[in-house]
Amino acid sequence: MAAPGASGLSGRVELSHPPGPFTVAVSADGRSRYVPIISLSGLSSARSYVAWVARPQLDSIIKLGRVKNGINRLREIDFEKFNVLISEEPSGRYVLRGQSPSTRLFPPDLLEFSVGGMGQPRDTAMHHHHDAEAGWPMVPTSPQLTMLPSEMALRPAVTPYLPVDSTAPVARASRRLRLRDGDTLHLEAGIVRRTIKGQTYTLYAFNGQYPGPLLEVTRGSQIVVLFHNGLPDSTTVHWHGVRLDDHFDGVPGLTQVALAPGETFTYHLRFPDAGIYWYHPHVREDVQQELGLYGDILVRPFPLSGTERGRGSEDVNREEILMLDDLLVGDTPIPLGLESPTHALMGRFGNVMLVNGEPDYRLSVRRGEVVRFYLTNASNTRTWNVSFTGARMKVVASDAGPFEHEAWIASVVIGPAERYVVDVRFDASGSSQFLNRVRGLDHLYGRFFSEVDTLGIITVAAQYVRPDHGAAFAALRRYPPLIADARSYLDRPPDHALILTLETHDLPFVTQRLMQLDSIYFAPVEWSGTMPMMNWASTGRQVRWILRDPATGLENTAVDWRFARGTFVKIRLVNERRAFHGMQHPIHLHGQRFLVLAVNGVPTENLAWKDTVLVPAGSTVDILVDAANPGHWMLHCHIAEHLSAGMMTHITVD
Ligand SMILES: [Cu+2]
């Protein structure tokens, strides 16, 4: 907007994506980072102009720099709500101003829906399911949130489900299994009891362990897994990210029949790529994964060492394989939806953060120790922003191999099913906190607030570690490009596109109204469950998540693309901006690997092979699929509730 009297001037600010190892750019404390690109016209050539960024309260103002007519790329900003001002020098008066989209969040006019906003009437759509609504305990809500009475009255219209078995064995911590070429593993999914923070729960586990056994194998090896379903429900096992034979990919209805309780299946696995992978069921992940069915697979040597790409484990003092998860518990465990998932809108956020199944991760190291952390996100929907206080961290690798160059990072943004490998050096004796730091959003009052979870403590002894890898740690290694011509694909039009969106019906009045008011602005990532009641009460019967091919209009499993083996396929993932509820989606492709070429048109300057990419709300992400592995493969959102609410398709590689 031009200031009064400043006619003929106009400008536009694009909040561009700062390139980095992640598709979401945030500070260590979770604030979104942007590169402002300001296009200006009509400025007088006789004067000079300066751009500023200011918080709405004007309590903090930062000079961005001089600007001219045309395109001005300015320094990065990390304000949440802000105004951009262009001033004229030397008078200092402003001539143009603009507001960030986040400033459009206002407390809604409550009178507009005051009747529906109160505790009654109950929604007609839910009357049909009154029986199912009985038996739900209350979900916990954050004291930082504003909630309406009618929100507090919402309940999911499905039957509550929790496993019950008071004789189930007590689960044990995960054990490491080193498997050689040709070895056979006996794996069983079953019911266990676990005590977390003094409360005992009946949960699921692989081989009675949390997480399931850590499988350590060598690249190029093959193993056999004799799997037994000891659950009261049907299941399969999916080997996430492993480019195996599709017969053993574990997708019911596509490559195998779901196993009824008591049934067995033999999986033949091969591991062509070094990296950190994981396994989990591919039936009702919103239930089975939430209850504890997941384990890691470390394919060595990783990263490839010696003359090959990557820094080997000989360059670090220690390796830690960490599975991140969050469990939702109230005064009693919060049940899951029997017929259909609860939390179908945003996914089930937990309130107890778990590292390898434990709420208080502990590690003791010596001063100067370099620790390689392999991070896997096994949570249903939570995207984490993790960091270690008082320690430098660099990112080394992602899902299926090393980055083209190592990079210093302040925090790791990891969406569901993604993996990152980071090296951390603990220089100062004392203790370092392992934190998840994000910014929640109180949707009703349009207010951002801080959420900090301490996931664990690393105790650093005063005594120096030997050997000292400090010199190797201080250098950022660079490697040759992953493929020769990745950049040539940047300017090519995509071969295919998918629109990520949703459809809802019969949502309660208060949910519909609040979501409509809220749709004026979506944060790039829904970091925490800040609509706990509305989200909880939305089921897969009311919410259908969609992958739509804009070329054909076909949706979800009807899309059915075919790729020729040995080709590279460029796919554009478009997270629809005008969706009823916009949020991030971690999109996973089975059986193949891909590169993230660009985010919102900004080229990725440091590539890594991946199998899961986090597509922020309202964003466009271009990926380049290496269609090397023939077969039938799923492409889906890895938010467990979105998957259970339809957000999947499949592709065929001939
Ligand atoms: Cu999703």
mmCIF file of N, CA, C and O in Angstrom, residues 63 72 88 94 105 149 210 378 450 459 463 505 561 598:
data_model
loop_
_atom_site.group_PDB
_atom_site.id
_atom_site.type_symbol
_atom_site.label_atom_id
_atom_site.label_comp_id
_atom_site.label_asym_id
_atom_site.label_seq_id
_atom_site.Cartn_x
_atom_site.Cartn_y
_atom_site.Cartn_z
ATOM 1 N N LYS A 63 16.634 -2.815 9.763
ATOM 2 C CA LYS A 63 16.899 -2.256 8.440
ATOM 3 C C LYS A 63 17.304 -3.385 7.507
ATOM 4 O O LYS A 63 18.239 -4.129 7.802
ATOM 5 N N ASN A 72 14.635 -6.563 -5.641
ATOM 6 C CA ASN A 72 15.624 -6.427 -4.573
ATOM 7 C C ASN A 72 15.554 -7.652 -3.671
ATOM 8 O O ASN A 72 14.554 -7.888 -3.000
ATOM 9 N N GLU A 88 11.762 6.875 2.393
ATOM 10 C CA GLU A 88 12.456 7.745 1.449
ATOM 11 C C GLU A 88 13.554 8.457 2.230
ATOM 12 O O GLU A 88 13.307 8.925 3.340
ATOM 13 N N TYR A 94 7.772 7.146 5.359
ATOM 14 C CA TYR A 94 7.524 5.917 4.626
ATOM 15 C C TYR A 94 6.680 6.212 3.401
ATOM 16 O O TYR A 94 5.829 7.108 3.422
ATOM 17 N N LEU A 105 -4.284 -12.791 10.883
ATOM 18 C CA LEU A 105 -4.936 -13.608 11.912
ATOM 19 C C LEU A 105 -5.486 -12.682 12.989
ATOM 20 O O LEU A 105 -4.734 -12.011 13.682
ATOM 21 N N PRO A 149 -16.671 -23.426 24.463
ATOM 22 C CA PRO A 149 -17.413 -24.514 25.118
ATOM 23 C C PRO A 149 -17.850 -25.595 24.132
ATOM 24 O O PRO A 149 -17.790 -26.784 24.434
ATOM 25 N N TYR A 210 10.813 -52.170 22.486
ATOM 26 C CA TYR A 210 10.518 -50.801 22.059
ATOM 27 C C TYR A 210 11.795 -50.012 21.891
ATOM 28 O O TYR A 210 12.594 -50.010 22.794
ATOM 29 N N ALA A 378 9.146 -41.432 13.845
ATOM 30 C CA ALA A 378 8.122 -42.481 13.777
ATOM 31 C C ALA A 378 6.766 -41.976 14.280
ATOM 32 O O ALA A 378 5.852 -42.775 14.465
ATOM 33 N N SER A 450 5.420 -20.248 22.235
ATOM 34 C CA SER A 450 6.570 -21.129 22.214
ATOM 35 C C SER A 450 6.255 -22.467 22.859
ATOM 36 O O SER A 450 5.592 -22.519 23.891
ATOM 37 N N THR A 459 25.142 -35.631 29.208
ATOM 38 C CA THR A 459 26.093 -35.200 30.227
ATOM 39 C C THR A 459 27.493 -35.248 29.631
ATOM 40 O O THR A 459 27.902 -36.284 29.084
ATOM 41 N N GLN A 463 36.709 -34.549 31.303
ATOM 42 C CA GLN A 463 37.847 -35.221 30.677
ATOM 43 C C GLN A 463 37.696 -35.247 29.150
ATOM 44 O O GLN A 463 36.622 -35.547 28.635
ATOM 45 N N HIS A 505 -17.072 -33.466 4.949
ATOM 46 C CA HIS A 505 -18.528 -33.404 4.987
ATOM 47 C C HIS A 505 -19.006 -33.738 6.393
ATOM 48 O O HIS A 505 -18.335 -34.479 7.119
ATOM 49 N N TRP A 561 -0.166 -43.936 -12.204
ATOM 50 C CA TRP A 561 0.838 -43.585 -13.226
ATOM 51 C C TRP A 561 1.725 -44.776 -13.543
ATOM 52 O O TRP A 561 1.989 -45.620 -12.700
ATOM 53 N N ALA A 598 13.557 -28.573 -6.015
ATOM 54 C CA ALA A 598 13.250 -27.168 -5.725
ATOM 55 C C ALA A 598 12.078 -27.070 -4.763
ATOM 56 O O ALA A 598 11.221 -27.955 -4.718
#
